[in-house]
């Protein structure tokens, strides 16, 4: 493999949070109101369609020259990345774009960002039904239940986001996520390490 | 940025541990016999040369179809990646090759592997003197003390390694490293997450 191939010290332009415009849109139905509900739904869908593939987008902004990530917080104080489940056979990039539009796009197509899906930075596996997820799949697990892929989403200098009324969208700094699985879960709390290889170019207004 | 640019699902060939030959070479002097010693040495070198850049190589093998990483264990049960400090102005790739040869190469140049240095997978910053290291550098830290970069090292099917008599070289599975900062430290214990985006092609003999 060519050494420079992957673009070492890859640069990501990061614009101030204040560059972006946020408005609200109609509340979406929440699919689960408890962890038990969620596990039951996963199991039902697995029986129907097999292993689910889910995708999450890492949308970066900067404040005080430090990278922040856009996260949803629901009314149970549960944090999630914008994203969701792919349809059967759906391409990851297309599926993530569809989900980003559903979660963050305005109702008017003219205002929906032209999503630039970038690098896959991490892949997690749900080996069994339940809440535990690992950054590898053990060889004896022949039927994993979920494959979860995280992608960088490169934002333009200006974007217009619309957030469902029943969700909050927060810009959370990397230093808050780091080593904080208790608040953000193992996937989101490891994003600082996954992004550490990138060089952030902090843009100003 | 082109979506396919980085080679999603990048494949890494991983050969069985039994493909490799290990022998011992003369013991190397250990630079520090305690954490206090080590901190004093870091401080002394910083005053002399400014921020240190250190590089670590992730050498992968497989056992039971699961990736393992080669780690040194010293007599204080402290684990390290093969690698070390760059010389002033030294290129990262050249410096890592030099360090890998010093730590793992045979005395006879003909037996030294032709090191293939691959992707940078993570960068850590020591913001102050001491043992704490972060996967980012905060903007108010204008004089970080160390920048530590981890690189994949792509091994060929057969290699010949020579290990100093006072060190042990172990192949540690990803599932043992994961979520185990207590035994391996924050840098090494996060390698499973950093590698999760790669697809391992488990080769057999």
PDB file of C-alpha atoms in Angstrom, chain B residues 1-202:
ATOM      1  CA  UNK B   1     -13.789  15.238  -0.917  1.00  0.00           C
ATOM      2  CA  UNK B   2     -14.385  12.172  -3.047  1.00  0.00           C
ATOM      3  CA  UNK B   3     -16.440   9.650  -1.179  1.00  0.00           C
ATOM      4  CA  UNK B   4     -14.483   6.571  -2.163  1.00  0.00           C
ATOM      5  CA  UNK B   5     -11.151   8.345  -1.754  1.00  0.00           C
ATOM      6  CA  UNK B   6     -10.119   6.784   1.480  1.00  0.00           C
ATOM      7  CA  UNK B   7     -11.000   3.257   0.488  1.00  0.00           C
ATOM      8  CA  UNK B   8     -13.872   2.342   2.708  1.00  0.00           C
ATOM      9  CA  UNK B   9     -13.717  -1.102   4.184  1.00  0.00           C
ATOM     10  CA  UNK B  10      -9.975  -0.969   3.679  1.00  0.00           C
ATOM     11  CA  UNK B  11      -8.654  -4.505   3.797  1.00  0.00           C
ATOM     12  CA  UNK B  12      -5.656  -5.502   5.925  1.00  0.00           C
ATOM     13  CA  UNK B  13      -4.154  -8.941   5.393  1.00  0.00           C
ATOM     14  CA  UNK B  14      -3.416 -10.577   8.719  1.00  0.00           C
ATOM     15  CA  UNK B  15      -1.220 -13.692   8.890  1.00  0.00           C
ATOM     16  CA  UNK B  16      -1.071 -16.304  11.642  1.00  0.00           C
ATOM     17  CA  UNK B  17       1.331 -15.669  14.514  1.00  0.00           C
ATOM     18  CA  UNK B  18       2.939 -19.000  13.614  1.00  0.00           C
ATOM     19  CA  UNK B  19       4.096 -17.501  10.265  1.00  0.00           C
ATOM     20  CA  UNK B  20       6.627 -15.374  12.103  1.00  0.00           C
ATOM     21  CA  UNK B  21       9.961 -16.320  13.591  1.00  0.00           C
ATOM     22  CA  UNK B  22      11.095 -14.801  16.881  1.00  0.00           C
ATOM     23  CA  UNK B  23      14.555 -14.885  18.421  1.00  0.00           C
ATOM     24  CA  UNK B  24      16.258 -12.896  21.163  1.00  0.00           C
ATOM     25  CA  UNK B  25      19.019 -10.326  20.987  1.00  0.00           C
ATOM     26  CA  UNK B  26      21.163  -8.619  23.586  1.00  0.00           C
ATOM     27  CA  UNK B  27      19.299  -6.760  26.335  1.00  0.00           C
ATOM     28  CA  UNK B  28      18.916  -3.004  25.867  1.00  0.00           C
ATOM     29  CA  UNK B  29      19.366  -0.629  28.737  1.00  0.00           C
ATOM     30  CA  UNK B  30      16.005   0.500  30.078  1.00  0.00           C
ATOM     31  CA  UNK B  31      15.830   4.257  30.113  1.00  0.00           C
ATOM     32  CA  UNK B  32      13.576   4.591  33.158  1.00  0.00           C
ATOM     33  CA  UNK B  33      12.976   2.409  36.136  1.00  0.00           C
ATOM     34  CA  UNK B  34      10.002   4.405  37.432  1.00  0.00           C
ATOM     35  CA  UNK B  35       7.292   6.824  36.341  1.00  0.00           C
ATOM     36  CA  UNK B  36       9.101   9.584  38.270  1.00  0.00           C
ATOM     37  CA  UNK B  37      12.294   8.869  36.312  1.00  0.00           C
ATOM     38  CA  UNK B  38      10.357   8.949  33.098  1.00  0.00           C
ATOM     39  CA  UNK B  39       8.697  12.291  33.842  1.00  0.00           C
ATOM     40  CA  UNK B  40      12.078  13.797  34.763  1.00  0.00           C
ATOM     41  CA  UNK B  41      13.559  12.578  31.479  1.00  0.00           C
ATOM     42  CA  UNK B  42      10.628  13.978  29.457  1.00  0.00           C
ATOM     43  CA  UNK B  43      11.101  17.359  31.125  1.00  0.00           C
ATOM     44  CA  UNK B  44      14.859  17.368  30.549  1.00  0.00           C
ATOM     45  CA  UNK B  45      14.411  16.517  26.867  1.00  0.00           C
ATOM     46  CA  UNK B  46      11.682  19.124  26.433  1.00  0.00           C
ATOM     47  CA  UNK B  47      13.930  21.898  27.743  1.00  0.00           C
ATOM     48  CA  UNK B  48      16.642  20.716  25.359  1.00  0.00           C
ATOM     49  CA  UNK B  49      14.608  20.040  22.198  1.00  0.00           C
ATOM     50  CA  UNK B  50      11.007  21.255  22.622  1.00  0.00           C
ATOM     51  CA  UNK B  51       7.950  19.088  22.012  1.00  0.00           C
ATOM     52  CA  UNK B  52       8.783  15.468  21.389  1.00  0.00           C
ATOM     53  CA  UNK B  53       7.119  13.514  18.627  1.00  0.00           C
ATOM     54  CA  UNK B  54       6.832   9.815  19.281  1.00  0.00           C
ATOM     55  CA  UNK B  55       5.607   7.117  16.941  1.00  0.00           C
ATOM     56  CA  UNK B  56       4.153   3.700  17.661  1.00  0.00           C
ATOM     57  CA  UNK B  57       3.658   0.822  15.244  1.00  0.00           C
ATOM     58  CA  UNK B  58       0.609  -1.443  15.279  1.00  0.00           C
ATOM     59  CA  UNK B  59       1.791  -4.837  14.030  1.00  0.00           C
ATOM     60  CA  UNK B  60      -1.091  -7.221  13.452  1.00  0.00           C
ATOM     61  CA  UNK B  61      -1.157 -10.994  13.433  1.00  0.00           C
ATOM     62  CA  UNK B  62      -4.081 -13.370  13.733  1.00  0.00           C
ATOM     63  CA  UNK B  63      -4.861 -16.283  15.984  1.00  0.00           C
ATOM     64  CA  UNK B  64      -8.197 -18.141  15.942  1.00  0.00           C
ATOM     65  CA  UNK B  65      -9.352 -15.725  13.219  1.00  0.00           C
ATOM     66  CA  UNK B  66      -9.191 -12.726  15.550  1.00  0.00           C
ATOM     67  CA  UNK B  67      -6.663  -9.876  15.150  1.00  0.00           C
ATOM     68  CA  UNK B  68      -3.869  -9.665  17.714  1.00  0.00           C
ATOM     69  CA  UNK B  69      -1.359  -6.850  18.235  1.00  0.00           C
ATOM     70  CA  UNK B  70       2.311  -7.280  19.063  1.00  0.00           C
ATOM     71  CA  UNK B  71       3.130  -5.547  22.345  1.00  0.00           C
ATOM     72  CA  UNK B  72       6.232  -5.364  24.472  1.00  0.00           C
ATOM     73  CA  UNK B  73       5.877  -6.113  28.160  1.00  0.00           C
ATOM     74  CA  UNK B  74       8.723  -5.062  30.420  1.00  0.00           C
ATOM     75  CA  UNK B  75       9.617  -6.464  33.825  1.00  0.00           C
ATOM     76  CA  UNK B  76       7.333  -3.934  35.512  1.00  0.00           C
ATOM     77  CA  UNK B  77       4.366  -5.330  33.518  1.00  0.00           C
ATOM     78  CA  UNK B  78       4.212  -2.120  31.507  1.00  0.00           C
ATOM     79  CA  UNK B  79       3.003  -2.587  27.919  1.00  0.00           C
ATOM     80  CA  UNK B  80       4.298  -0.568  24.978  1.00  0.00           C
ATOM     81  CA  UNK B  81       3.972  -0.547  21.211  1.00  0.00           C
ATOM     82  CA  UNK B  82       7.174  -0.920  19.224  1.00  0.00           C
ATOM     83  CA  UNK B  83       8.336   2.602  18.375  1.00  0.00           C
ATOM     84  CA  UNK B  84       9.880   5.569  20.122  1.00  0.00           C
ATOM     85  CA  UNK B  85      10.927   9.164  19.822  1.00  0.00           C
ATOM     86  CA  UNK B  86      11.779  10.837  16.521  1.00  0.00           C
ATOM     87  CA  UNK B  87      15.026  12.711  16.150  1.00  0.00           C
ATOM     88  CA  UNK B  88      14.714  16.455  15.628  1.00  0.00           C
ATOM     89  CA  UNK B  89      13.426  17.021  12.094  1.00  0.00           C
ATOM     90  CA  UNK B  90      13.147  13.313  11.332  1.00  0.00           C
ATOM     91  CA  UNK B  91      10.348  12.151   9.037  1.00  0.00           C
ATOM     92  CA  UNK B  92       7.682  10.029  10.797  1.00  0.00           C
ATOM     93  CA  UNK B  93       7.926   7.082   8.432  1.00  0.00           C
ATOM     94  CA  UNK B  94      11.720   6.984   8.526  1.00  0.00           C
ATOM     95  CA  UNK B  95      11.753   7.404  12.285  1.00  0.00           C
ATOM     96  CA  UNK B  96       9.263   4.610  12.842  1.00  0.00           C
ATOM     97  CA  UNK B  97      11.231   2.300  10.538  1.00  0.00           C
ATOM     98  CA  UNK B  98      14.418   3.122  12.472  1.00  0.00           C
ATOM     99  CA  UNK B  99      12.718   2.419  15.792  1.00  0.00           C
ATOM    100  CA  UNK B 100      11.095  -0.819  14.576  1.00  0.00           C
ATOM    101  CA  UNK B 101      14.495  -2.049  13.425  1.00  0.00           C
ATOM    102  CA  UNK B 102      16.053  -1.091  16.735  1.00  0.00           C
ATOM    103  CA  UNK B 103      13.309  -2.852  18.722  1.00  0.00           C
ATOM    104  CA  UNK B 104      12.481  -5.815  16.485  1.00  0.00           C
ATOM    105  CA  UNK B 105      15.155  -6.152  13.812  1.00  0.00           C
ATOM    106  CA  UNK B 106      17.826  -8.815  13.823  1.00  0.00           C
ATOM    107  CA  UNK B 107      21.472  -7.755  14.133  1.00  0.00           C
ATOM    108  CA  UNK B 108      22.084  -8.886  10.578  1.00  0.00           C
ATOM    109  CA  UNK B 109      20.557  -6.325   8.167  1.00  0.00           C
ATOM    110  CA  UNK B 110      19.588  -9.101   5.727  1.00  0.00           C
ATOM    111  CA  UNK B 111      17.019 -10.355   8.234  1.00  0.00           C
ATOM    112  CA  UNK B 112      15.484  -6.989   9.080  1.00  0.00           C
ATOM    113  CA  UNK B 113      11.905  -6.707   7.702  1.00  0.00           C
ATOM    114  CA  UNK B 114      11.224  -4.247   4.891  1.00  0.00           C
ATOM    115  CA  UNK B 115       8.839  -2.233   7.076  1.00  0.00           C
ATOM    116  CA  UNK B 116       5.673  -1.088   5.304  1.00  0.00           C
ATOM    117  CA  UNK B 117       4.360   1.853   7.283  1.00  0.00           C
ATOM    118  CA  UNK B 118       0.663   2.344   6.631  1.00  0.00           C
ATOM    119  CA  UNK B 119      -2.144   4.579   7.837  1.00  0.00           C
ATOM    120  CA  UNK B 120      -1.951   6.948  10.761  1.00  0.00           C
ATOM    121  CA  UNK B 121      -4.827   5.710  12.925  1.00  0.00           C
ATOM    122  CA  UNK B 122      -4.620   7.999  15.942  1.00  0.00           C
ATOM    123  CA  UNK B 123      -2.810  10.988  17.399  1.00  0.00           C
ATOM    124  CA  UNK B 124      -2.454  11.712  21.114  1.00  0.00           C
ATOM    125  CA  UNK B 125      -1.222  14.822  22.873  1.00  0.00           C
ATOM    126  CA  UNK B 126       0.566  15.194  26.186  1.00  0.00           C
ATOM    127  CA  UNK B 127      -0.564  18.674  27.079  1.00  0.00           C
ATOM    128  CA  UNK B 128       1.474  18.973  30.300  1.00  0.00           C
ATOM    129  CA  UNK B 129       4.370  17.131  31.855  1.00  0.00           C
ATOM    130  CA  UNK B 130       3.027  14.016  33.506  1.00  0.00           C
ATOM    131  CA  UNK B 131       1.324  10.818  32.542  1.00  0.00           C
ATOM    132  CA  UNK B 132      -1.974  12.149  31.147  1.00  0.00           C
ATOM    133  CA  UNK B 133      -2.474  12.074  27.402  1.00  0.00           C
ATOM    134  CA  UNK B 134      -5.491  13.151  25.300  1.00  0.00           C
ATOM    135  CA  UNK B 135      -6.726  12.450  21.750  1.00  0.00           C
ATOM    136  CA  UNK B 136      -6.881  16.224  21.056  1.00  0.00           C
ATOM    137  CA  UNK B 137      -4.958  19.333  22.015  1.00  0.00           C
ATOM    138  CA  UNK B 138      -6.991  22.079  23.660  1.00  0.00           C
ATOM    139  CA  UNK B 139      -6.588  25.527  22.083  1.00  0.00           C
ATOM    140  CA  UNK B 140      -5.219  27.165  25.238  1.00  0.00           C
ATOM    141  CA  UNK B 141      -2.374  24.630  25.320  1.00  0.00           C
ATOM    142  CA  UNK B 142       0.144  26.489  23.209  1.00  0.00           C
ATOM    143  CA  UNK B 143       3.131  24.357  24.186  1.00  0.00           C
ATOM    144  CA  UNK B 144       2.179  20.680  24.227  1.00  0.00           C
ATOM    145  CA  UNK B 145       4.915  18.424  25.512  1.00  0.00           C
ATOM    146  CA  UNK B 146       4.438  15.412  23.275  1.00  0.00           C
ATOM    147  CA  UNK B 147       2.626  14.405  20.125  1.00  0.00           C
ATOM    148  CA  UNK B 148       2.216  10.637  19.831  1.00  0.00           C
ATOM    149  CA  UNK B 149       1.192   9.097  16.507  1.00  0.00           C
ATOM    150  CA  UNK B 150       0.102   5.519  15.912  1.00  0.00           C
ATOM    151  CA  UNK B 151       0.592   3.879  12.522  1.00  0.00           C
ATOM    152  CA  UNK B 152      -0.478   0.573  11.063  1.00  0.00           C
ATOM    153  CA  UNK B 153       2.525  -1.501  10.010  1.00  0.00           C
ATOM    154  CA  UNK B 154       1.670  -3.961   7.242  1.00  0.00           C
ATOM    155  CA  UNK B 155       3.570  -7.205   7.830  1.00  0.00           C
ATOM    156  CA  UNK B 156       4.449  -9.644   5.092  1.00  0.00           C
ATOM    157  CA  UNK B 157       3.548 -13.276   5.310  1.00  0.00           C
ATOM    158  CA  UNK B 158       6.931 -14.197   6.782  1.00  0.00           C
ATOM    159  CA  UNK B 159       9.109 -12.008   9.000  1.00  0.00           C
ATOM    160  CA  UNK B 160      11.990 -12.548  11.342  1.00  0.00           C
ATOM    161  CA  UNK B 161      11.890 -10.613  14.614  1.00  0.00           C
ATOM    162  CA  UNK B 162      14.610 -10.257  17.241  1.00  0.00           C
ATOM    163  CA  UNK B 163      13.541  -9.155  20.721  1.00  0.00           C
ATOM    164  CA  UNK B 164      15.808  -7.828  23.474  1.00  0.00           C
ATOM    165  CA  UNK B 165      16.365 -10.390  26.213  1.00  0.00           C
ATOM    166  CA  UNK B 166      14.911  -8.124  28.914  1.00  0.00           C
ATOM    167  CA  UNK B 167      11.615  -7.645  27.067  1.00  0.00           C
ATOM    168  CA  UNK B 168       8.733  -9.940  26.271  1.00  0.00           C
ATOM    169  CA  UNK B 169       6.876  -9.617  23.003  1.00  0.00           C
ATOM    170  CA  UNK B 170       3.248 -10.732  23.255  1.00  0.00           C
ATOM    171  CA  UNK B 171       0.427 -11.085  20.731  1.00  0.00           C
ATOM    172  CA  UNK B 172      -2.589  -9.613  22.513  1.00  0.00           C
ATOM    173  CA  UNK B 173      -6.099 -10.030  21.048  1.00  0.00           C
ATOM    174  CA  UNK B 174      -8.262  -6.988  20.386  1.00  0.00           C
ATOM    175  CA  UNK B 175     -10.956  -8.298  22.740  1.00  0.00           C
ATOM    176  CA  UNK B 176      -8.390  -8.274  25.567  1.00  0.00           C
ATOM    177  CA  UNK B 177      -7.364  -4.662  24.878  1.00  0.00           C
ATOM    178  CA  UNK B 178     -10.882  -3.330  24.475  1.00  0.00           C
ATOM    179  CA  UNK B 179     -12.190  -1.319  27.424  1.00  0.00           C
ATOM    180  CA  UNK B 180      -9.081  -2.244  29.425  1.00  0.00           C
ATOM    181  CA  UNK B 181      -7.235   1.024  30.060  1.00  0.00           C
ATOM    182  CA  UNK B 182      -6.387  -0.255  33.518  1.00  0.00           C
ATOM    183  CA  UNK B 183      -4.010  -2.885  32.121  1.00  0.00           C
ATOM    184  CA  UNK B 184      -2.895  -1.284  28.863  1.00  0.00           C
ATOM    185  CA  UNK B 185      -3.321   2.477  29.294  1.00  0.00           C
ATOM    186  CA  UNK B 186      -5.677   4.750  27.348  1.00  0.00           C
ATOM    187  CA  UNK B 187      -3.670   4.698  24.121  1.00  0.00           C
ATOM    188  CA  UNK B 188      -3.264   0.950  23.621  1.00  0.00           C
ATOM    189  CA  UNK B 189      -6.705   0.051  25.001  1.00  0.00           C
ATOM    190  CA  UNK B 190      -8.374   2.203  22.315  1.00  0.00           C
ATOM    191  CA  UNK B 191      -6.669   0.434  19.390  1.00  0.00           C
ATOM    192  CA  UNK B 192      -9.705  -1.853  18.793  1.00  0.00           C
ATOM    193  CA  UNK B 193     -11.889   1.216  18.139  1.00  0.00           C
ATOM    194  CA  UNK B 194      -9.207   2.842  15.953  1.00  0.00           C
ATOM    195  CA  UNK B 195      -8.954  -0.316  13.840  1.00  0.00           C
ATOM    196  CA  UNK B 196     -12.680  -1.007  13.680  1.00  0.00           C
ATOM    197  CA  UNK B 197     -13.027   0.673  10.268  1.00  0.00           C
ATOM    198  CA  UNK B 198     -10.647  -1.852   8.655  1.00  0.00           C
ATOM    199  CA  UNK B 199     -11.663  -5.198   7.332  1.00  0.00           C
ATOM    200  CA  UNK B 200      -9.217  -7.910   8.357  1.00  0.00           C
ATOM    201  CA  UNK B 201      -8.495 -10.551   5.818  1.00  0.00           C
ATOM    202  CA  UNK B 202      -7.488 -13.519   7.960  1.00  0.00           C
TER     203      UNK B 202
END
